[in-house]
Coordinates of C-alpha atoms in Angstrom, one line a residue:
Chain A
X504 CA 96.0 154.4 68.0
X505 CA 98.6 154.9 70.7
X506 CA 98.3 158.5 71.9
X507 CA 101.3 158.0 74.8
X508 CA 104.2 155.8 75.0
X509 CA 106.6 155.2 77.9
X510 CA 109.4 153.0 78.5
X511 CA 111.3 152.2 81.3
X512 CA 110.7 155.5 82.5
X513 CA 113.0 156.2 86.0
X514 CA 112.2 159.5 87.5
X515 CA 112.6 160.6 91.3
X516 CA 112.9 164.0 93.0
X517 CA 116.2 164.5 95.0
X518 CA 118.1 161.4 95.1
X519 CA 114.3 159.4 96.0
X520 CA 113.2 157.3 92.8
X521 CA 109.4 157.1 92.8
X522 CA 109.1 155.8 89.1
X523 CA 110.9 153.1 88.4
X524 CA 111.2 151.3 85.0
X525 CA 107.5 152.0 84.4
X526 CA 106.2 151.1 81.3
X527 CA 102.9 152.6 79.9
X528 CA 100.8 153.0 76.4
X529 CA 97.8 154.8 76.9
X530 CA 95.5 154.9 73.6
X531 CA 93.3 157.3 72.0
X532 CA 89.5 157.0 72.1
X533 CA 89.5 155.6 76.1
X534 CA 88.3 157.2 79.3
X535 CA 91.4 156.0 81.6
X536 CA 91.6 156.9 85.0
X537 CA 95.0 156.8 87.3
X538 CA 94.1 156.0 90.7
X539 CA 96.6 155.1 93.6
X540 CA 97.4 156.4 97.2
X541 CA 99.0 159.6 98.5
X542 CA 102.4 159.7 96.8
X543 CA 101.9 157.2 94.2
X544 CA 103.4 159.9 91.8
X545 CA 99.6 159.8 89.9
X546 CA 100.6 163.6 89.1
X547 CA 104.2 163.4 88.4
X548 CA 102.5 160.7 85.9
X549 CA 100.8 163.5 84.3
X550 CA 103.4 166.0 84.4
X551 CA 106.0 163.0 82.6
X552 CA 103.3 161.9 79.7
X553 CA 103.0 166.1 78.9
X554 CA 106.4 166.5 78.7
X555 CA 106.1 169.4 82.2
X556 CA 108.8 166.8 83.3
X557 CA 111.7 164.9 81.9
X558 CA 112.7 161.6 83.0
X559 CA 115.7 160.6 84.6
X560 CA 116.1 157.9 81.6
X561 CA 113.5 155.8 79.2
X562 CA 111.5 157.2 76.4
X563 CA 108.5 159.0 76.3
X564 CA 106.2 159.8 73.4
X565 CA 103.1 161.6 72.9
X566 CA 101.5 161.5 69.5
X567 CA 101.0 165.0 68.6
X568 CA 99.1 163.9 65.1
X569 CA 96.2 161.6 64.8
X570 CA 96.0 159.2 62.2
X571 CA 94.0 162.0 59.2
X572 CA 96.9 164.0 59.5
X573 CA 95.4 166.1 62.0
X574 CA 97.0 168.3 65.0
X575 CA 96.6 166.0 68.6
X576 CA 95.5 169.1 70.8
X577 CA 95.6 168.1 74.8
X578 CA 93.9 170.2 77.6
X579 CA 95.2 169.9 80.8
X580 CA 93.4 171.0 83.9
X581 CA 95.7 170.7 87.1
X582 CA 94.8 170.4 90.5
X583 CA 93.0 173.3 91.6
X584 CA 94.9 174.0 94.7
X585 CA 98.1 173.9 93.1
X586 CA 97.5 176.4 89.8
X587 CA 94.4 178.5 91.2
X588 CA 95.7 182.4 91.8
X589 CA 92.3 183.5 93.1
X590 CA 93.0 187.1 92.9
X591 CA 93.6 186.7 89.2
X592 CA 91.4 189.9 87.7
X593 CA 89.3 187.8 85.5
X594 CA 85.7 187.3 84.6
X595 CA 84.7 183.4 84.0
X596 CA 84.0 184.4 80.5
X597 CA 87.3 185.8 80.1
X598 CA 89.5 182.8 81.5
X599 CA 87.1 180.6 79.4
X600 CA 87.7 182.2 76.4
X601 CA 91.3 181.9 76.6
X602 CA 91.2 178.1 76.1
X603 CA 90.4 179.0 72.7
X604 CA 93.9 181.2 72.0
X605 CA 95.8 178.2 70.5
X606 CA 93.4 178.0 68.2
X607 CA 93.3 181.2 67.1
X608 CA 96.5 182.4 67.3
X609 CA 98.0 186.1 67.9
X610 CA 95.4 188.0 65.8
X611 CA 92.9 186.0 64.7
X612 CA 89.2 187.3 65.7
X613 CA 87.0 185.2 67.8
X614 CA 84.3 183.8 65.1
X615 CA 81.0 183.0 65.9
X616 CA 82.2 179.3 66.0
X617 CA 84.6 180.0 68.8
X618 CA 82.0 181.7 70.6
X619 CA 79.5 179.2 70.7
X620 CA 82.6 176.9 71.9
X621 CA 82.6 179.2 74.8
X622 CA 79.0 179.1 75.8
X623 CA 78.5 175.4 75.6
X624 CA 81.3 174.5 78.1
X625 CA 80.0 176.9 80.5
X626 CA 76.7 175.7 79.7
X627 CA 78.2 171.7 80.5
X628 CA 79.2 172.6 83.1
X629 CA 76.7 174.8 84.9
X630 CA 78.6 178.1 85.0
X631 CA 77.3 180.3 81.6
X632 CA 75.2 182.0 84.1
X633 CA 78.1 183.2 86.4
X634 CA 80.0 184.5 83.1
X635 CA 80.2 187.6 84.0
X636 CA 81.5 187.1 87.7
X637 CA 85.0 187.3 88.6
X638 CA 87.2 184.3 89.4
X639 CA 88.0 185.2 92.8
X640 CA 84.6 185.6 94.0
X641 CA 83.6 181.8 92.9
X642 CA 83.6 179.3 95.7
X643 CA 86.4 176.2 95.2
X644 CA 83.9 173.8 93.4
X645 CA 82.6 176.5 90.8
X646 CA 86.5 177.7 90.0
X647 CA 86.9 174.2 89.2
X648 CA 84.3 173.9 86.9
X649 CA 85.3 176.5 84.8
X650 CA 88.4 175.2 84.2
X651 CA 87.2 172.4 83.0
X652 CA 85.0 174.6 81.0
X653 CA 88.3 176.6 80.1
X654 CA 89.9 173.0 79.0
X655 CA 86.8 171.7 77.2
X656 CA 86.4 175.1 74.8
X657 CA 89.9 174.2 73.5
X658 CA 87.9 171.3 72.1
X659 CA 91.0 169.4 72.7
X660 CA 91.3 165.5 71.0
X661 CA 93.0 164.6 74.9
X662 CA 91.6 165.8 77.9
X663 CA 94.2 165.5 81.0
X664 CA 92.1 166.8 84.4
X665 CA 94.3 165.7 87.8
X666 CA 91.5 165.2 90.5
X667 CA 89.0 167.7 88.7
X668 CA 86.7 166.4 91.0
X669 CA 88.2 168.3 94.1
X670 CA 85.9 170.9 95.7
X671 CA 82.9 169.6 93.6
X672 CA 79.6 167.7 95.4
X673 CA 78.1 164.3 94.7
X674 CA 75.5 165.7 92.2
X675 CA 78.5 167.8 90.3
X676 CA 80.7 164.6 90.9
X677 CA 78.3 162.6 88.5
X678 CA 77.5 165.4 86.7
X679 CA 80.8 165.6 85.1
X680 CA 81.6 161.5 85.4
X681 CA 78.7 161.7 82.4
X682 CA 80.2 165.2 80.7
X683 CA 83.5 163.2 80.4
X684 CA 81.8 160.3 79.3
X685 CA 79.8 161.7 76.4
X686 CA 83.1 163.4 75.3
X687 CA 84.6 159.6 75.0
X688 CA 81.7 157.6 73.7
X689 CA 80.3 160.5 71.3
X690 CA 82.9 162.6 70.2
X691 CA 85.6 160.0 70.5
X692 CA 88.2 161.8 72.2
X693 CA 90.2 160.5 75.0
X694 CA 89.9 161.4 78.8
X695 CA 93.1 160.6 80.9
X696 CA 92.2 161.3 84.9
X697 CA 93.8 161.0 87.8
X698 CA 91.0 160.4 90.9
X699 CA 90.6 158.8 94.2
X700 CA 87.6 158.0 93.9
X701 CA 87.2 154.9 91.4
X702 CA 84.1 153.5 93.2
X703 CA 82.4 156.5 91.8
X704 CA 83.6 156.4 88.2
X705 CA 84.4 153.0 87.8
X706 CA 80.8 152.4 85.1
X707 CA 82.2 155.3 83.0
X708 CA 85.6 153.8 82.3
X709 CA 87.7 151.8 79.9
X710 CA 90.5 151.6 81.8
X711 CA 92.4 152.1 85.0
X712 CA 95.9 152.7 85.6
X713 CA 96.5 151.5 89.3
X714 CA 100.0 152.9 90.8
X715 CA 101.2 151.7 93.9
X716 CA 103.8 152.7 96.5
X717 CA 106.3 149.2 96.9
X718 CA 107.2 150.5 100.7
X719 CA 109.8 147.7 101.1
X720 CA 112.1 148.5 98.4
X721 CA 111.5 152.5 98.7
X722 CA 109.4 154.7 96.6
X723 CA 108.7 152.9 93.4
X724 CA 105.2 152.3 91.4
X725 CA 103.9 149.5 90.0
X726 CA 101.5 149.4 87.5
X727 CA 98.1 147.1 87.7
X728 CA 95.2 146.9 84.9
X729 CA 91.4 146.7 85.6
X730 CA 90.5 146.0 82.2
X731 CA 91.8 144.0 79.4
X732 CA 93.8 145.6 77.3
X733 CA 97.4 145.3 77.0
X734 CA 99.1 148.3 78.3
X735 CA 102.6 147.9 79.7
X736 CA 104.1 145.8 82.2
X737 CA 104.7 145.7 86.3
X738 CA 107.7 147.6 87.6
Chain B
X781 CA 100.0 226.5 82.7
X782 CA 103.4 228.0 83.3
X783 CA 105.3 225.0 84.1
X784 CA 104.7 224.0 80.6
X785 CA 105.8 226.8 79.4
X786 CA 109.6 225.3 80.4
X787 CA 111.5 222.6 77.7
X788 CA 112.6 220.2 81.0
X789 CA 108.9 219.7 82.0
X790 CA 107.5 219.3 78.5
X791 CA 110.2 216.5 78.5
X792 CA 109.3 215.3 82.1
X793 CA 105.5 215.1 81.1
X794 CA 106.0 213.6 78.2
X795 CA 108.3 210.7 79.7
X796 CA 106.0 210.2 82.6
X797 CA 103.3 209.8 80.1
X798 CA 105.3 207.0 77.9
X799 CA 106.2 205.2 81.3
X800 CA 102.4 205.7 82.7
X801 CA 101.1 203.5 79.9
X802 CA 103.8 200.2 80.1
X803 CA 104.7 200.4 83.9
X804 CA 101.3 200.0 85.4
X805 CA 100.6 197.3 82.6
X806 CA 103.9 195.6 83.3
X807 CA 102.7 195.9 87.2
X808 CA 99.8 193.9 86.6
X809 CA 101.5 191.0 85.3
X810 CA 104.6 191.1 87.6
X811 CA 101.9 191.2 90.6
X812 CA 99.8 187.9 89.2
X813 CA 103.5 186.3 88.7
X814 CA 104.1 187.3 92.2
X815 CA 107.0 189.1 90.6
X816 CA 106.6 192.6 92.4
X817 CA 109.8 192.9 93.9
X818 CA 111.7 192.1 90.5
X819 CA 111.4 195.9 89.7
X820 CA 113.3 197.1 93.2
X821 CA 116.1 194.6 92.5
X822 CA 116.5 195.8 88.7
X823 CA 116.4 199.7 89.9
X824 CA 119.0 198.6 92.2
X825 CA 121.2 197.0 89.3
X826 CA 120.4 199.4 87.1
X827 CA 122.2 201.8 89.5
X828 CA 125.2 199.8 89.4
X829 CA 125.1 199.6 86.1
X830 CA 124.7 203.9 86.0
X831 CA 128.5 203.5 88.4
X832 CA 130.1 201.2 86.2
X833 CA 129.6 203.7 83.1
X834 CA 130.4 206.7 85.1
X835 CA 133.5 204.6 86.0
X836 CA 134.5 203.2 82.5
X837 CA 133.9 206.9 81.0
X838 CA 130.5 205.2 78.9
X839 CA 127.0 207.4 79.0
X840 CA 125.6 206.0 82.0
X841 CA 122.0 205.8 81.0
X842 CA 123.2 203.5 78.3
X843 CA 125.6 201.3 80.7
X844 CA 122.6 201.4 83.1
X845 CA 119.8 200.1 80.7
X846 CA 122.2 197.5 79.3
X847 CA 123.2 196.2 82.8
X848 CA 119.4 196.2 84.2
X849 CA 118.5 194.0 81.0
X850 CA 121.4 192.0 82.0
X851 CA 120.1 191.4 85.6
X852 CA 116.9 190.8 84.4
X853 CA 118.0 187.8 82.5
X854 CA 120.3 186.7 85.3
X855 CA 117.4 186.6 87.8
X856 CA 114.8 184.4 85.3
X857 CA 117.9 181.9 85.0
X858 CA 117.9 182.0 88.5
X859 CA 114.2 181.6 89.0
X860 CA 114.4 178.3 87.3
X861 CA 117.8 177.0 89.5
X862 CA 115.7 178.3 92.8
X863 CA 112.2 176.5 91.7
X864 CA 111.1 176.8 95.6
X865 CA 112.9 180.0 96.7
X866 CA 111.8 182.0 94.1
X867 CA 112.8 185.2 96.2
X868 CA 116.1 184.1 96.5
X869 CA 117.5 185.2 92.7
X870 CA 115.7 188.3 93.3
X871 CA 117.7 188.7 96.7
X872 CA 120.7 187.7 95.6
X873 CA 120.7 190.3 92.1
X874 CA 119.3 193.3 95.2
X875 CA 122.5 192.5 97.2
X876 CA 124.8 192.5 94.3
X877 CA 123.4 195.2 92.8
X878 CA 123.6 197.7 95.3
X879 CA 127.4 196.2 96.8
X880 CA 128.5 197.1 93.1
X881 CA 127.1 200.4 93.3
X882 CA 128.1 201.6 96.6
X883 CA 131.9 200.2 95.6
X884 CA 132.1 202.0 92.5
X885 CA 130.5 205.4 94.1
X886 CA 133.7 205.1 96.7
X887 CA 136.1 204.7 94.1
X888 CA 135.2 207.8 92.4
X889 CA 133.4 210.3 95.1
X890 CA 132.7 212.7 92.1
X891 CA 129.8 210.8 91.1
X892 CA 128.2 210.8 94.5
X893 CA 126.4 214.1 93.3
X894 CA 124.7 212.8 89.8
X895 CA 123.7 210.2 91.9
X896 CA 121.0 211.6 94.5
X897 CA 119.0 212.2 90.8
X898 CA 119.2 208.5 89.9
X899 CA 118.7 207.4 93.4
X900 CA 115.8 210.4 94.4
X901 CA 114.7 211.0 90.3
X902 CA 114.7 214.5 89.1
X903 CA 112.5 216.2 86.5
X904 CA 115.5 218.2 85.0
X905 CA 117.2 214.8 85.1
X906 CA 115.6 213.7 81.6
X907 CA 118.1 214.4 78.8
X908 CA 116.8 214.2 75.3
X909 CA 118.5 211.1 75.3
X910 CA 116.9 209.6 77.8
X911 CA 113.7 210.8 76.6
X912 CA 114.2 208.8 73.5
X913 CA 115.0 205.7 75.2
X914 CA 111.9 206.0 77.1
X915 CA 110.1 206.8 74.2
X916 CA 111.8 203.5 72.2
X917 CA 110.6 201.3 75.2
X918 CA 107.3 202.2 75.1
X919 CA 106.9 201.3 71.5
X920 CA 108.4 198.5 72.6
X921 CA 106.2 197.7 75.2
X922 CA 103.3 198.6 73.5
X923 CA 104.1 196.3 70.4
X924 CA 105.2 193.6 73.6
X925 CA 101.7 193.8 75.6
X926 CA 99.1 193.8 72.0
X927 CA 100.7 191.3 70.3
X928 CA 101.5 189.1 72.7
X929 CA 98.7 189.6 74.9
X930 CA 96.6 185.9 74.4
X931 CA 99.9 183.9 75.5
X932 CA 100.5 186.7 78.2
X933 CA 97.1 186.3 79.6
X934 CA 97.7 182.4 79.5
X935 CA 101.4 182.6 80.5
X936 CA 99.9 185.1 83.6
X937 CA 97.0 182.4 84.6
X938 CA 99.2 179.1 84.9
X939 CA 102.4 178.6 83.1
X940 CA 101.7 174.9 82.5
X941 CA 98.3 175.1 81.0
X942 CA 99.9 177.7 78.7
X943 CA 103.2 175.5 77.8
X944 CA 100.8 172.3 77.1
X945 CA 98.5 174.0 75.0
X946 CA 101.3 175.3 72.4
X947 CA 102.8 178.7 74.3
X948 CA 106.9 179.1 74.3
X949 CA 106.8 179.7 77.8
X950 CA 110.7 179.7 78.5
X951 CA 111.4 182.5 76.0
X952 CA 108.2 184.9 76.7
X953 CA 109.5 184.3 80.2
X954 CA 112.9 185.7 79.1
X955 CA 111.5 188.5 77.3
X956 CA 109.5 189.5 79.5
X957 CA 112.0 189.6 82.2
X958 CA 114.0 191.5 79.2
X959 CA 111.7 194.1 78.8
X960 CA 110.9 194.7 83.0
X961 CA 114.9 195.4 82.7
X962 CA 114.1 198.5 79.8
X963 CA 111.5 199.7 81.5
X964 CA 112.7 200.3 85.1
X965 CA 115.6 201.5 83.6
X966 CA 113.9 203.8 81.3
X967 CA 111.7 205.4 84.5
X968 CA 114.6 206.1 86.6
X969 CA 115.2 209.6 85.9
X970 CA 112.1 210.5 86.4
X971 CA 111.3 208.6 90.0
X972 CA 114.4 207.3 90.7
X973 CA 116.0 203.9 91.9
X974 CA 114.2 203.8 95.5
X975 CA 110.5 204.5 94.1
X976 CA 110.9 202.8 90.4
X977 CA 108.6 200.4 91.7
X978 CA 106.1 202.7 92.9
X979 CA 105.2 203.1 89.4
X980 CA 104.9 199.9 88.4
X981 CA 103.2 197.9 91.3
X982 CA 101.0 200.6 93.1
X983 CA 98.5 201.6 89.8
X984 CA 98.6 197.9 89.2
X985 CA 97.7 196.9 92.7
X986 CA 95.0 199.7 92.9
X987 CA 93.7 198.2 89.4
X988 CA 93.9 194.4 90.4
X989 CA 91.5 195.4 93.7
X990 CA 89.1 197.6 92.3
X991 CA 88.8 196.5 87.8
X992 CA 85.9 193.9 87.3
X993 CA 87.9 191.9 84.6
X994 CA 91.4 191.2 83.0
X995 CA 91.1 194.3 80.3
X996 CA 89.4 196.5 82.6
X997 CA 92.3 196.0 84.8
X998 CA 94.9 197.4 82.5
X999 CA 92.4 200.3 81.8
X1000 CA 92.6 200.9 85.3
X1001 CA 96.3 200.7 85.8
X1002 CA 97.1 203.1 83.0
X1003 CA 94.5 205.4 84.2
X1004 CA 95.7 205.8 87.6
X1005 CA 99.5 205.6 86.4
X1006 CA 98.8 208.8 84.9
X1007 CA 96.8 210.8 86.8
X1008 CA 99.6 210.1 89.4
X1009 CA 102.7 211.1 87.5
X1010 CA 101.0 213.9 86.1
X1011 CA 99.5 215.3 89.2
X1012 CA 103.0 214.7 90.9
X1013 CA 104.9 216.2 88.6
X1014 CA 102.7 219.0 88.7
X1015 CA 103.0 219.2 92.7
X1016 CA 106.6 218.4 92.8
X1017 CA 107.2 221.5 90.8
X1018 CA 104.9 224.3 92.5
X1019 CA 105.9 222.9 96.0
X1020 CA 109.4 221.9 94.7
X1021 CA 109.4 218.4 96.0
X1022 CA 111.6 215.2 94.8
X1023 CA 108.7 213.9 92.1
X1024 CA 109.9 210.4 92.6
X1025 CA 108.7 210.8 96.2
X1026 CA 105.5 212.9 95.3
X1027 CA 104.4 210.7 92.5
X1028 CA 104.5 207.4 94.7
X1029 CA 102.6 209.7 97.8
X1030 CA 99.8 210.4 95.7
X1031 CA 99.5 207.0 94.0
X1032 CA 99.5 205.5 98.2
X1033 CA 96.9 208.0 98.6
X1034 CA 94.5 207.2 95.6
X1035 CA 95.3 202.7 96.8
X1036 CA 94.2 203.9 100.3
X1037 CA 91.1 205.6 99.1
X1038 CA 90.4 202.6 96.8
X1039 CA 90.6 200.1 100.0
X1040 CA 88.4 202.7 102.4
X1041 CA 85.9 203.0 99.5
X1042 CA 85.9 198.5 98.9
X1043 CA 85.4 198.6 102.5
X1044 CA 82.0 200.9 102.3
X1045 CA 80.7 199.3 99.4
X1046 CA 81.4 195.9 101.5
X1047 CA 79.6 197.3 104.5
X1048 CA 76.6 198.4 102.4
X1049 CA 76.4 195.2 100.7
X1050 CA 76.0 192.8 103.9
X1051 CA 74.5 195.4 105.0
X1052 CA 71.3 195.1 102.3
X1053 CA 71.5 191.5 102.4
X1054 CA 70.7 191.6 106.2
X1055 CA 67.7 194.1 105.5
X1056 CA 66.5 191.9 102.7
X1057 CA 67.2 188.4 104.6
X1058 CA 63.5 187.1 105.4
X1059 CA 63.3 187.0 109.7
X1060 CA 63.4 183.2 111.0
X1061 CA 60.7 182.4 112.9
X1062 CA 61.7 179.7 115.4
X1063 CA 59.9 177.7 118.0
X1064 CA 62.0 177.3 121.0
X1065 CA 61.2 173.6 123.1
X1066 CA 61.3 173.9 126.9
X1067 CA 61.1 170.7 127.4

């Protein structure tokens, strides 16, 4: 099942195109990673296929029900540098629990369900213990693992993370390659990450979405596949 | 207590006490939008908006509310034109704000006097009227802050993560900005346009440095709100000081004795880790 569709997608910033006619399916049930140099526009990728963005012209679509009939729920966790407000007044528990809002709605009252949601992503990711610690005390690496924590108790069916992996160690690297993995292979749901280092992840993945900076005709990216399965075509 | 034995401080206390809940709350989230100086620009239009009903022969509180509500919506549009400059819109609204005031004031020099109450606050300043807009706003704001408070926390923490996972960030953003227009409006008679903000961003700044999590924080915030108006307004009247002016002096008092007692608790804490940390035995090589 096709979870995202773009065609011919053109975006730029200013007057600077640096997507042009980019053409992209990205299916459910894969662990995809977009890799690609400085200003490949790997995040702008992102940003476009959740809809933060809107094109300059082509079509994008992202399936928002899965073939049951079912709600397509996406977490998102952006680049820790860009969304982090370290003196946000929170304990970890309480910014972890708030991935579980949407669920929930304005009134609903946190079941026993939604609390063991809670404790298991701290637990995957090695934070329950610091649950009760605020945000802003938390070095770079930790922050970032709970909100990956905070993205993984919305138990979403997509997982978006744009270099999760910033601020974290080799051991916590490969630590979460195999979190991210289980949530594919077990649970079935779909991971979509943008990462520089492919070398690392490259067993764990089904895909990779390679964008690439043509320098001679300006700021444009192509597209290239690792793996075989038909996904859109070169710019 | 005597004062309270007078109808215009009843009235003050009981305005200050409406405000001291949804200002300091409202602080707390304008502070983690980095929104602080939003308040000081809508004060400022506010007051304009105060001129232009004295000068169209409209109640003035009304023409003032209604104005900062417009300004408030004027500045979020602008936020979105000025995605980098995010200060400018706020500038901008300031400047115009004020330039409208200080023209309308000039046209009709009769108003100048009502105006050192808007501009310093004034506890015989609160009407009834006012007293029931202030009292409307905070049901308001109340109502706002429970209800909405999961995609408020969200909207606070990131407003992407909040917009992908299902919140309607563009229109909470316009409410909000909406109902930070009611409320500075609502506190200006009793603190006035120059120190409206006082109210808002210093319980909310003493709160974000001192409350151990997000609802603790608001707890703190409304506690200090209000043991600063009300010890204020007390103080204003026995040493018959402007209680805009007093109110904000003892709030800077209670955030400097917040930072002077983080800093001891700091000290003490490196202080027992170097106590506790085992001595290092080295071996130093001459050769």
């Amino acid at each position: 099942m096709i979870l995202s569709s773009m065609r011919d997608v053109v975006f730029g910033y200013g007057d600077r195109t640096v997507i042009q006619n980019l053409s992209l399916d990205i299916h459910t049930g894969q662990f995809i990673a977009i890799s690609g140099p400085n200003g490949a526009a790997k995040s702008t990728l992102l940003k476009l296929m959740l809809g933060l963005t809107k094109p300059w012209s082509g079509t994008i679509e992202m399936n928002r029900v899965s073939e049951d009939g079912s709600p397509i729920t996406v977490g998102y966790v952006p680049q820790l540098v860009a969304s982090f407000n370290a003196g946000f007044p929170s304990k970890v528990i309480e910014l972890v629990r708030s991935g579980r809002y949407h669920r929930l709605g304005l009134f609903k009252r946190f079941a026993a369900s939604d609390h063991e949601a809670v404790k298991q992503s701290l637990m995957e990711v090695g934070m329950w213990k610091y649950r009760n610690h605020k945000i802003g005390e938390l070095s770079g690496g930790q922050k970032q693992r709970v909100c990956i924590a905070r993205a993984l108790a919305q138990e979403p069916e997509a997982l978006i993370l744009d270099e999760p992996t910033t601020g974290l160690d080799e051991a916590s690297r490969k630590e979460l390659y195999e979190l991210l993995d289980r949530y594919v292979k077990q649970r079935g749901k779909t991971v979509i990450m943008v990462t520089h280092a492919l070398e690392e992840i490259d067993p764990y993945l089904d895909r990779v979405v390679h964008l690439e900076r043509k320098e001679d005709t300006g700021w444009r990216c192509s597209v290239t596949n690792s793996c075989s399965v038909p996904f859109g075509q070169e710019a | 207590m005597a004062m309270l034995g007078y109808e215009f401080m009843q009235r003050a206390f009981w305005a200050g006490g409406l405000i001291g809940v949804i200002a300091p709350i409202l602080g707390v989230y304008l502070m983690l939008r980095r929104q602080v100086l939003m308040a000081d620009t809508l004060s400022h239009v506010s007051l304009a908006g105060v001129a232009l009903g004295s000068f169209l022969h409209l109640n003035p509180t009304i023409s003032g509310f209604v104005v900062a509500i417009i300004g408030a919506l004027v500045i979020e549009q602008l936020r979105r034109v000025y995605r980098t400059y995010t200060e400018v819109p706020v500038a901008i609204i300031m400047t115009s704000g004020l330039a409208v005031a200080v023209v309308l004031m000039s046209v009709n020099p009769h108003l100048n006097k009502s105006f050192s109450s808007y501009l310093f606050g004034s506890i015989v300043a609160v009407s009834d009227t006012q007293l029931a807009l202030i009292a409307i706003v905070a049901a308001l704001g109340l109502v706002f802050f429970v209800a909405l408070r999961r995609p408020l926390y969200n909207f606070a923490f990131d407003e992407e993560t909040a917009a992908i996972s299902g919140t309607r960030v563009s229109l909470l953003s316009f409410s909000f900005a909406v109902f930070t227009g009611m409320t500075v409006a609502a506190s200006m008679p009793i603190v006035g346009v120059l120190l409206v903000s006082a109210l808002i961003v210093l319980p909310a700044s003493i709160a974000l440095r001192i409350a151990p999590g997000f609802i603790a924080a608001m707890g703190v915030a409304v506690i200090t709100g209000w043991v600063g108006i009300f010890s204020g307004l007390t103080a204003s009247y026995y040493l018959n000081s402007p209680p805009g002016g007093t109110i904000a002096l003892i709030l800077l008092g209670f955030l400097l004795i917040a930072v002077f007692i983080q800093k001891l608790l700091q000290l003490r804490n490196r202080r027992s880790v170097q106590i506790n940390k085992p001595k290092v035995r080295g071996v130093i090589n001459h050769d």
